[in-house]
Short mmCIF file of C-alpha atoms and ligand atoms in Angstrom, two decimals:
data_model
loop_
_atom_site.label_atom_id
_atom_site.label_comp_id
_atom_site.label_asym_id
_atom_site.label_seq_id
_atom_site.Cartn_x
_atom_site.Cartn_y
_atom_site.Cartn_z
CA UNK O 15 7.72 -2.72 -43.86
CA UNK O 16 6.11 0.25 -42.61
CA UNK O 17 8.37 3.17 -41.73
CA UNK O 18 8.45 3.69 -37.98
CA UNK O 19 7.14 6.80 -35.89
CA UNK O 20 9.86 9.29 -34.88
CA UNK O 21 9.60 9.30 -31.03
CA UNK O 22 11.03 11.96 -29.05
CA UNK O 23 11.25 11.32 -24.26
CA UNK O 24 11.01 13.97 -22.11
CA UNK O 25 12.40 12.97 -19.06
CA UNK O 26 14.43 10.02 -21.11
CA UNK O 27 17.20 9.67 -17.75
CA UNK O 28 14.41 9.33 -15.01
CA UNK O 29 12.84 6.03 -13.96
CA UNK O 30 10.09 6.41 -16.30
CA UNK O 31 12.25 7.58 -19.16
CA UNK O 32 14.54 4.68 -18.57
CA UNK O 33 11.59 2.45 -18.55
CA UNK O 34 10.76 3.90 -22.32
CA UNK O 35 13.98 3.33 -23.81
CA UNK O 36 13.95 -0.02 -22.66
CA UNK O 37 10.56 -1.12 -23.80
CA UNK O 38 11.48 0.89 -27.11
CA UNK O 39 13.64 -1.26 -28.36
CA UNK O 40 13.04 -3.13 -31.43
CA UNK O 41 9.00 -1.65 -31.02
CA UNK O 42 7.71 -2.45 -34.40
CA UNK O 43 5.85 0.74 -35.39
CA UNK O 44 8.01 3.27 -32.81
CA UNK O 45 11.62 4.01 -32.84
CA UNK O 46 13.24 7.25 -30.06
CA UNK O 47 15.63 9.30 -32.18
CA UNK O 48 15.44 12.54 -29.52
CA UNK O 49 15.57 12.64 -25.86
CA UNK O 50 15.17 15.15 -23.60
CA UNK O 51 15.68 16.27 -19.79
CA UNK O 52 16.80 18.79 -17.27
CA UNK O 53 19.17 21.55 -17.74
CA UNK O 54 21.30 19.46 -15.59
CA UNK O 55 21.59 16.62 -18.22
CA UNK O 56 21.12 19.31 -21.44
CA UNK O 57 24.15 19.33 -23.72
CA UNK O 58 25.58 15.75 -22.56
CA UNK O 59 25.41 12.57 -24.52
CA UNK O 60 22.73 10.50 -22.98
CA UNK O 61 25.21 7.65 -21.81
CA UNK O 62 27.06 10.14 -19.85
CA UNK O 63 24.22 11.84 -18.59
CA UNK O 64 21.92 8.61 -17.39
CA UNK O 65 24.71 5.99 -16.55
CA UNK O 66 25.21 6.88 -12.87
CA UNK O 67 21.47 6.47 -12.17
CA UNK O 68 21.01 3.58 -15.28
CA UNK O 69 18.36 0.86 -13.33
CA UNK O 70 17.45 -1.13 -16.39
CA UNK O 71 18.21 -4.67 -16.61
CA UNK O 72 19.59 -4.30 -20.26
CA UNK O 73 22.68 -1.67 -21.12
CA UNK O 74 22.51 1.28 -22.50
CA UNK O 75 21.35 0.36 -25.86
CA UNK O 76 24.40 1.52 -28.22
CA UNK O 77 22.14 3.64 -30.52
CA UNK O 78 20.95 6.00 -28.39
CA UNK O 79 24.54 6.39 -26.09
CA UNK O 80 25.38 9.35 -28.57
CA UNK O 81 22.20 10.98 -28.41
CA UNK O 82 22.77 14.50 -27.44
CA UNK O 83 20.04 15.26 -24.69
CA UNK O 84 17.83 18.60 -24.96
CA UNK O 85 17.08 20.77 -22.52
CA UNK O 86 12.63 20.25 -22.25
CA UNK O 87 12.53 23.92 -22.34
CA UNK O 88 14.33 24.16 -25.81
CA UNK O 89 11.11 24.11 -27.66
CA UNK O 90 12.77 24.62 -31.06
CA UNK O 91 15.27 22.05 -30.70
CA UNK O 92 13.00 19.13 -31.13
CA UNK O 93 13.90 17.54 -34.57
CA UNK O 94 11.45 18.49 -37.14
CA UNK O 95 10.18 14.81 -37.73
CA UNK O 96 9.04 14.03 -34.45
CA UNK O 97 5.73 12.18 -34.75
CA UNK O 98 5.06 12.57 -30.94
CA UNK O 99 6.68 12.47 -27.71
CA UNK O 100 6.40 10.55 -24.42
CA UNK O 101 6.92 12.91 -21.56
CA UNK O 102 8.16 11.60 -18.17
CA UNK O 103 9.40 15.00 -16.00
CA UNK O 104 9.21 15.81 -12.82
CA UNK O 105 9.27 20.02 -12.65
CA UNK O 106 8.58 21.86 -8.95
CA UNK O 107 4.84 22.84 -9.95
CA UNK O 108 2.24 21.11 -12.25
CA UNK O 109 1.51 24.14 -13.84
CA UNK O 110 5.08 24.28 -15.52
CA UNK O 111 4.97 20.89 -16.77
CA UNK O 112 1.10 21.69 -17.89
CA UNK O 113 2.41 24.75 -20.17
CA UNK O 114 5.02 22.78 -21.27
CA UNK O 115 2.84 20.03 -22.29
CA UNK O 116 0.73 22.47 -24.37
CA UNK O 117 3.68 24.05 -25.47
CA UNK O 118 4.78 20.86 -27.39
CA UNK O 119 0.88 20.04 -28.75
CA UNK O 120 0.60 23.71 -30.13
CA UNK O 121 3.61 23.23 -31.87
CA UNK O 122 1.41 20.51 -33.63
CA UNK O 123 3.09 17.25 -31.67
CA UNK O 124 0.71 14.57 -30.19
CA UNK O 125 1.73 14.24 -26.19
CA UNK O 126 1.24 10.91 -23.82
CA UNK O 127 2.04 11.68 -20.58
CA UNK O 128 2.62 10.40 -17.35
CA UNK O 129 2.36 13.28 -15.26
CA UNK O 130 -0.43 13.94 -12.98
CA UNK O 131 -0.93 17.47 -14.46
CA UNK O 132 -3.66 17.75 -17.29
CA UNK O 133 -5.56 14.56 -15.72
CA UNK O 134 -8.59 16.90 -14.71
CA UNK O 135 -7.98 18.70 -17.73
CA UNK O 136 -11.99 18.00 -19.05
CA UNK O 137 -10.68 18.05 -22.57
CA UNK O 138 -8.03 15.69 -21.97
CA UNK O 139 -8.32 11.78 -22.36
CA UNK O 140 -6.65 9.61 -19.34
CA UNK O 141 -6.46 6.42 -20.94
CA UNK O 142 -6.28 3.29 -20.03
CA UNK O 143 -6.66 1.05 -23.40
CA UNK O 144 -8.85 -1.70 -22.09
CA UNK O 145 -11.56 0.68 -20.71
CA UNK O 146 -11.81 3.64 -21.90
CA UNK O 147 -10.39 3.34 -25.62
CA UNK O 148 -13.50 5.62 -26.91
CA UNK O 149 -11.89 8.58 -24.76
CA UNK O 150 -9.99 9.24 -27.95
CA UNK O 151 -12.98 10.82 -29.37
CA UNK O 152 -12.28 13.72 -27.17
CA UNK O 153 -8.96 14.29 -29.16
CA UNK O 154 -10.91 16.18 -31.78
CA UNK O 155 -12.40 18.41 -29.29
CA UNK O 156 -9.26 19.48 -27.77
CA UNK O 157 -8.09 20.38 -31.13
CA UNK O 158 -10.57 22.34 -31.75
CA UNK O 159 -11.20 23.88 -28.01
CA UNK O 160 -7.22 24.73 -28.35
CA UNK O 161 -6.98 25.79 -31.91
CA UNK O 162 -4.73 22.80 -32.44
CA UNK O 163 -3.99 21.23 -35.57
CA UNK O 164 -1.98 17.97 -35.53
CA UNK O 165 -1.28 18.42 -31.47
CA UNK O 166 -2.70 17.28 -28.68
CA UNK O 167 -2.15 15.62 -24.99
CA UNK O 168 -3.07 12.74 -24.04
CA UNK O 169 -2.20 11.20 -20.48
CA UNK O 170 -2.17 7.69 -18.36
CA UNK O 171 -3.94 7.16 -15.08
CA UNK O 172 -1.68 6.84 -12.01
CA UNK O 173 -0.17 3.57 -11.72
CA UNK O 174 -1.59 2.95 -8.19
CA UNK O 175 -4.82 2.44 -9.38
CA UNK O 176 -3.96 0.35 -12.49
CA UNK O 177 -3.28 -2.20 -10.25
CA UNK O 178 -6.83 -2.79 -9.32
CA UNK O 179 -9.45 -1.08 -12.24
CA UNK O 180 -9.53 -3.04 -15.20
CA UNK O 181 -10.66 -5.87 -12.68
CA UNK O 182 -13.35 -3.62 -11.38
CA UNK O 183 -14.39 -2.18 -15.20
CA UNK O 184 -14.47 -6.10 -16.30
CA UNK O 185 -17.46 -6.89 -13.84
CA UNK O 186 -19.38 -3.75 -14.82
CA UNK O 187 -18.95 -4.40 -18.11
CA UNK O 188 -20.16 -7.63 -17.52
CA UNK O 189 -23.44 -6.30 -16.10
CA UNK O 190 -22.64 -6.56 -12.07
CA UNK O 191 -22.33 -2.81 -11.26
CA UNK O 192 -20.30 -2.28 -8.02
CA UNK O 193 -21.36 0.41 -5.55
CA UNK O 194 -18.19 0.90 -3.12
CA UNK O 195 -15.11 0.00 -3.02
CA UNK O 196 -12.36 -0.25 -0.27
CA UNK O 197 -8.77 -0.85 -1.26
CA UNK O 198 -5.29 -0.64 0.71
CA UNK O 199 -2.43 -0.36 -1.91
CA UNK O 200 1.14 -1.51 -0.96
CA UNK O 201 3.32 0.49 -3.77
CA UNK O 202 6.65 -0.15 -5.06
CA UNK O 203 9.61 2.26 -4.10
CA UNK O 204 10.56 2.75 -7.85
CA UNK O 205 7.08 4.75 -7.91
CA UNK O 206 8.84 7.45 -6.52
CA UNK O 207 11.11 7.70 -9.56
CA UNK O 208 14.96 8.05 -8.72
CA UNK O 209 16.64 8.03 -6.38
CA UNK O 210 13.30 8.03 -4.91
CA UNK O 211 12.66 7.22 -0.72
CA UNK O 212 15.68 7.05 1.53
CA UNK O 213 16.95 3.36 2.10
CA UNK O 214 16.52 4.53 5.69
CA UNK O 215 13.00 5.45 5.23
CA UNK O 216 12.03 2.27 3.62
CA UNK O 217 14.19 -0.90 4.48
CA UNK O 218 12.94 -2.90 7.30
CA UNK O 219 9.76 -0.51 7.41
CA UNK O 220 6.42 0.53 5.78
CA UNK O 221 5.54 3.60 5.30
CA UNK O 222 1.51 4.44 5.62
CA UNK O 223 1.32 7.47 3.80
CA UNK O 224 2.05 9.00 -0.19
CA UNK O 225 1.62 12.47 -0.89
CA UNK O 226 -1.65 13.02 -3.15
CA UNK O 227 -1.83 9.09 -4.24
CA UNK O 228 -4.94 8.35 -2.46
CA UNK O 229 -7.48 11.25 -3.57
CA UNK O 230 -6.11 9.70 -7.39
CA UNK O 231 -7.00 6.62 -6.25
CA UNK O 232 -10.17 7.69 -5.56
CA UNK O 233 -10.93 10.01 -8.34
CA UNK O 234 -9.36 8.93 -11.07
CA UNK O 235 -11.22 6.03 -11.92
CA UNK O 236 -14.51 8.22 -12.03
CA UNK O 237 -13.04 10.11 -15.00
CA UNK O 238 -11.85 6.86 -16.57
CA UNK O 239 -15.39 5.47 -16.24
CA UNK O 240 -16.46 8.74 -17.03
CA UNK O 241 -18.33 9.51 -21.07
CA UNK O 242 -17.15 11.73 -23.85
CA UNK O 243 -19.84 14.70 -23.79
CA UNK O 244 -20.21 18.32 -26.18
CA UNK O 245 -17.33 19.85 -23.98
CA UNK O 246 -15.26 16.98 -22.78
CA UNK O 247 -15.50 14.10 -20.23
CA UNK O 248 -18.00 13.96 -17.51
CA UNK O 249 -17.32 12.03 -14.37
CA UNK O 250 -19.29 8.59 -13.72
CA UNK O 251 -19.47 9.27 -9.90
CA UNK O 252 -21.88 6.49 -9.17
CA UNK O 253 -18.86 4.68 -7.46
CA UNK O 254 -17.64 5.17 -4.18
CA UNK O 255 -14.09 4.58 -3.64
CA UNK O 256 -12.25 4.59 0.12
CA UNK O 257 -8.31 4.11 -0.12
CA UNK O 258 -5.47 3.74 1.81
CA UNK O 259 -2.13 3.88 0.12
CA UNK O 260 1.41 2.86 1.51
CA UNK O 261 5.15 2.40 0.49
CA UNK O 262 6.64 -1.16 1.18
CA UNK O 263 10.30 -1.70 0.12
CA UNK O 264 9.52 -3.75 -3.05
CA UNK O 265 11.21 -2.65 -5.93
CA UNK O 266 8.43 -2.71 -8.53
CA UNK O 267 5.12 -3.45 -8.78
CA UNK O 268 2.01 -2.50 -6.56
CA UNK O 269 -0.18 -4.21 -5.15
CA UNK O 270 -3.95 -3.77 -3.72
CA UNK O 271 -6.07 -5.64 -1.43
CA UNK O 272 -9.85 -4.51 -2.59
CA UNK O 273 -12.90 -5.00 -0.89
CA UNK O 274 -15.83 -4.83 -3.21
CA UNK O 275 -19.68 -4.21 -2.90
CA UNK O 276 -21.98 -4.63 -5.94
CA UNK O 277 -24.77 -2.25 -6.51
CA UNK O 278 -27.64 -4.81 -7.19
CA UNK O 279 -27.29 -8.90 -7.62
CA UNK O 280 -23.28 -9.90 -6.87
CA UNK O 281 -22.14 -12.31 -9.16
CA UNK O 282 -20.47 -15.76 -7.95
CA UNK O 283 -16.94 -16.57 -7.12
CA UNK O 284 -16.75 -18.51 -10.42
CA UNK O 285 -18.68 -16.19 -12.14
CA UNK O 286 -16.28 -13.37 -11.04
CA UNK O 287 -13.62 -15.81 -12.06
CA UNK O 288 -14.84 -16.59 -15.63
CA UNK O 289 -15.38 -13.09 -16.47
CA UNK O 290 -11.94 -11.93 -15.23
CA UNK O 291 -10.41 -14.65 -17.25
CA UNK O 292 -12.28 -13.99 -20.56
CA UNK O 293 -11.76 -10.47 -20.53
CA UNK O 294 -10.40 -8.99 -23.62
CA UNK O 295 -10.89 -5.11 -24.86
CA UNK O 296 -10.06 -3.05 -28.25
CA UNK O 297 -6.45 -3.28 -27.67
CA UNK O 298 -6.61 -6.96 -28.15
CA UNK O 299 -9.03 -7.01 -30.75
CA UNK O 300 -6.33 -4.85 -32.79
CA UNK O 301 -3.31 -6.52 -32.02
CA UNK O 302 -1.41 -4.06 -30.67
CA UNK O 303 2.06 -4.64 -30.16
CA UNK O 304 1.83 -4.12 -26.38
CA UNK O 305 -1.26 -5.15 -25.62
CA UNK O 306 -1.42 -8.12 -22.94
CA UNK O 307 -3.07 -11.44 -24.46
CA UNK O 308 -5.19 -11.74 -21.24
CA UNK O 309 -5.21 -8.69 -19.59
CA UNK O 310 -6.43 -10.08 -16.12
CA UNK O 311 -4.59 -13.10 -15.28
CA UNK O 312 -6.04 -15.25 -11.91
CA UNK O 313 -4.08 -17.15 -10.15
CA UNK O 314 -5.64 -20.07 -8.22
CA UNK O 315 -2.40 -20.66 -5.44
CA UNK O 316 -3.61 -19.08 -2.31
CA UNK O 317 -0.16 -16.98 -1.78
CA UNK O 318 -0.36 -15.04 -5.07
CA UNK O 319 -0.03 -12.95 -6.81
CA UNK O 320 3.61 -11.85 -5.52
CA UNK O 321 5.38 -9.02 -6.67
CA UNK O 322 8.66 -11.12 -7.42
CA UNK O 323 6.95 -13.90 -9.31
CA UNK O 324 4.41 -12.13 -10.94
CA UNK O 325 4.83 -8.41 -11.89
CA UNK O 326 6.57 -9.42 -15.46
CA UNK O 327 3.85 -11.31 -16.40
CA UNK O 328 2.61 -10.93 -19.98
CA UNK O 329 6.00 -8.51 -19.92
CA UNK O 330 4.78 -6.65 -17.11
CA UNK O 331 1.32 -6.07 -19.19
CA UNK O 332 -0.89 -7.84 -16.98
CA UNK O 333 -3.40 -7.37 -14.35
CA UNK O 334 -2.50 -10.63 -11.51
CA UNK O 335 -5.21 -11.63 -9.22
CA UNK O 336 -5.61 -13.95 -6.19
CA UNK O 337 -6.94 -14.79 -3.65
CA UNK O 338 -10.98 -14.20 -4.11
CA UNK O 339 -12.81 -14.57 -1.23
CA UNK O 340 -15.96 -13.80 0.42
CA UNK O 341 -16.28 -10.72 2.73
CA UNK O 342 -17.67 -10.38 6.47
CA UNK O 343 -18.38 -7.09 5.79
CA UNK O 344 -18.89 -6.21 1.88
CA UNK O 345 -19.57 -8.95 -1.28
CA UNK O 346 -16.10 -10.14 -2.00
CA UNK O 347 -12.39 -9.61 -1.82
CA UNK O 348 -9.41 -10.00 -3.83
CA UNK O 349 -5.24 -9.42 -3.84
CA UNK O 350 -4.22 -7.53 -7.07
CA UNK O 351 -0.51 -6.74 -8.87
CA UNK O 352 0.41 -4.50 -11.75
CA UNK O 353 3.64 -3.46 -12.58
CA UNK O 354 3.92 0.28 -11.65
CA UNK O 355 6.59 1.40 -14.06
CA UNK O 356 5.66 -0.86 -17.14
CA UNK O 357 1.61 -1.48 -17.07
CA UNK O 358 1.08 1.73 -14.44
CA UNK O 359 3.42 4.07 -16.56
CA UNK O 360 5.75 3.66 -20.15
CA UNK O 361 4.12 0.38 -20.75
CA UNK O 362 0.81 1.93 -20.22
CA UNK O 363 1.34 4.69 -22.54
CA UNK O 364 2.94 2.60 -25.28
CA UNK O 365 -0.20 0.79 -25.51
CA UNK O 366 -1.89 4.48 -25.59
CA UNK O 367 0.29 5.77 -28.65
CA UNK O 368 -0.31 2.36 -30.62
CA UNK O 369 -4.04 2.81 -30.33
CA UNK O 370 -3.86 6.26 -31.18
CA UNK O 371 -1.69 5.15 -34.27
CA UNK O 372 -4.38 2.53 -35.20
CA UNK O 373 -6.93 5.37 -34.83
CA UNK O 374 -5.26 7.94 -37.40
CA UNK O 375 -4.32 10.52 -34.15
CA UNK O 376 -1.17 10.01 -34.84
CA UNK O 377 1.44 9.40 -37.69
P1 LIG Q 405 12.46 10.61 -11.98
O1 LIG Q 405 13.11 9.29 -11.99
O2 LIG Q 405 12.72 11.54 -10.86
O3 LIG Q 405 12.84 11.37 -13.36
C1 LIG Q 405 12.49 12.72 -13.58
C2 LIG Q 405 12.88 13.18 -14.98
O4 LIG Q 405 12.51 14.57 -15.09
C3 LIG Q 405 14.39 13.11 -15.27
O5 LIG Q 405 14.59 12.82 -16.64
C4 LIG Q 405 14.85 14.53 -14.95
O6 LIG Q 405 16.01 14.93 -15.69
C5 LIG Q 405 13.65 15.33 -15.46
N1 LIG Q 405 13.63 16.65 -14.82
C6 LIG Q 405 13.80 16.95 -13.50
N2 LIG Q 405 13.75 18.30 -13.32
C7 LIG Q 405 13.56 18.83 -14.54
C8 LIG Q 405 13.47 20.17 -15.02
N3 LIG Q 405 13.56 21.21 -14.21
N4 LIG Q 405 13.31 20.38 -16.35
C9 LIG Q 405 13.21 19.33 -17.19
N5 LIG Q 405 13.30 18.03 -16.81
C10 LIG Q 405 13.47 17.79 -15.49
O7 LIG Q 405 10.87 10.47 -12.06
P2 LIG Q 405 9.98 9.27 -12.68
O8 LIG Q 405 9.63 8.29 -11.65
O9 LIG Q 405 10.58 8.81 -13.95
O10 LIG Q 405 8.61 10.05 -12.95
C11 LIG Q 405 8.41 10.89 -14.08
C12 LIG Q 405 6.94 11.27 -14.14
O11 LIG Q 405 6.16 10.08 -14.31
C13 LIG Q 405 6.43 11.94 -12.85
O12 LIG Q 405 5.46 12.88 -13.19
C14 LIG Q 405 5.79 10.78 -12.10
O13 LIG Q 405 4.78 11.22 -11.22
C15 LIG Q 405 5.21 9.97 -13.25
N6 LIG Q 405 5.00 8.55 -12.96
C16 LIG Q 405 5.96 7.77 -12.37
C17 LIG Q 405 5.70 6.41 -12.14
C18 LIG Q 405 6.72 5.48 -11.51
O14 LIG Q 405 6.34 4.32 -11.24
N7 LIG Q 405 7.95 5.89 -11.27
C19 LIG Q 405 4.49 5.86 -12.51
C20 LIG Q 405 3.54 6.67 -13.12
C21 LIG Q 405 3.81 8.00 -13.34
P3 LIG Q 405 17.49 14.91 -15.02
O15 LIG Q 405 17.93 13.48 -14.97
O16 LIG Q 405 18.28 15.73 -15.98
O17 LIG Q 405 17.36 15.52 -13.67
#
């Protein structure tokens, strides 16, 4: 048996945070033994400081209800075995959370993050393990950039656009090349962590509008389909993304509807089909725990993918498609569903840590 990876959260009693210690348990390489939060939560065990706001479908788990939580800002406090650390805080300005992030990687520990802060940071990977796996190679760079030695941040894409780019990434890697893109999103309210959008606000209603989500869903994907250069990653801007992105009171898991236009030849419906369904990526060639078997699943029955029936699938892992069609106006168009807080965040960044473990970045 190999011995585990010390994992420390930050942000261990939020939605995301929850989401970790959930998906944590019984992980075969990774196991939490620190958690951290908000002065708020500092000082209390972590039963007594999550339980009024606990969302997962599992308890507590009974190891970690005596965990005493640390404030984020008590750099020194973080036990002196941490391998690396998830990080899942909201702060009032990206900037904090940035320095904080740094803060943790000078002190020599690896960072995967969910925060929207360092994702235009050029010598910072956003990852997303079935596309841009050779992103890693940036790590080094960082280090080096930074004056880092073991450190280093790492960070996941916003889960908005999870729900639709490893689709997209599995045609031009198949050779069709798309040229624009036009998606509506319909995101989950759990996307807005906890306790999130006012039942008010969101029962019986939709609400057209999420503050900053659709200039990531536009220009995040051209740094994920971007290349490692001398510097750090340079944009593929060849694409041209439009998006609309609203709030619909589903609990989790977002959806898109994409309209897509390819660059030269399009492929066929079948075609499209047959490469979606034989899609596979490093993170399946190395067996990672997490690591969906097919990462985009089709679905032939015209009223799928739903978000009820079929956010969990491949535990919430997968990429669900439907409903391929032709389009009046571009090539083709498809319905898409990822789960927001497993595949769009701590799922997404669990598969992000085990490939940096496979790749030696961390221990
Ligand atoms: P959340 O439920 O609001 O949780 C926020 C966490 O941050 C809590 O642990 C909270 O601790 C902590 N925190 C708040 N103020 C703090 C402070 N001043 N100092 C230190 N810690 C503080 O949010 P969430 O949905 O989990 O989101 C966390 C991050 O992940 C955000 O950056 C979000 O954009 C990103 N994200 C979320 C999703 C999603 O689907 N929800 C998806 C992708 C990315 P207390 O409990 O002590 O207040």
């Amino acid at each position: 048996m190999i011995e585990k990876s010390k994992v420390s959260i930050l942000g261990a009693t939020g939605i995301v945070g929850q989401n970790y210690i959930q998906l944590l348990q019984n992980h075969p390489w990774f196991e939490i033994i620190d958690v951290a939060a908000s002065p708020n939560s500092a000082g209390k065990s972590y039963e007594e400081a999550v339980k009024a706001k606990w969302q997962m479908p599992i308890p507590i788990p009974e190891d970690l209800k005596n965990l005493i939580v640390r404030d984020v800002l008590d750099f020194d406090s973080i036990p002196s075995n941490i391998s690396f650390l998830f990080s899942a805080i909201k702060m009032p300005t990206k900037n904090q959370i940035k320095e904080i992030e740094l803060k943790y990687a000078k002190k020599g520990i690896p960072v995967i993050s969910n925060n929207s802060a360092h994702r235009w940071t050029p010598d910072v990977p956003m990852i997303i393990g079935e596309i841009n796996h050779s992103h890693v190679n940036v790590i080094p760079i960082q280090q080096k950039n930074r004056g880092f030695s073991r450190g280093f941040v790492a960070v996941k894409p916003n889960c908005t656009l999870q729900s639709y780019l490893t689709a997209i990434y599995a045609l031009e890697k198949a050779g069709y090349k798309i040229d624009k893109l036009i998606i509506t999103t319909l995101g989950a309210i759990s996307g807005a962590g906890y306790p999130g959008v006012p039942s008010l606000d969101i029962i019986d209603n939709v609400i057209p509008y999420i503050d900053g989500e659709e200039e990531k869903t536009e220009k995040e994907p051209l740094k994920i389909l971007g290349s490692v250069e001398e510097n750090g990653i340079i944009n593929n801007d060849t694409m041209k993304i439009s998006a609309t992105c609203t709030r619909v009171p589903v609990v989790d898991g977002h959806m898109a509807s994409v309209h897509m236009k390819f660059k030269d030849k399009a492929p066929n419906k079948d075609e499209i089909i047959k490469i979606w369904s034989d899609f596979k990526s490093e993170p399946q060639k190395l067996r990672l725990p997490f690591a969906p078997k097919r990462p985009i699943i089709y679905l032939e029955n015209e009223n799928r993918p739903q978000p009820k029936k079929d956010r969990d699938n491949d535990k919430g892992m997968a990429l669900t498609i439907g409903r391929l069609r032709k389009d009046n106006v571009f090539d083709f168009k498809f319905v898409s569903l990822s789960h927001n807080t497993i595949r769009g965040a701590a799922g997404g960044s669990i598969l992000t840590a085990e490939l940096l473990k496979a790749r030696n970045f961390i221990i």
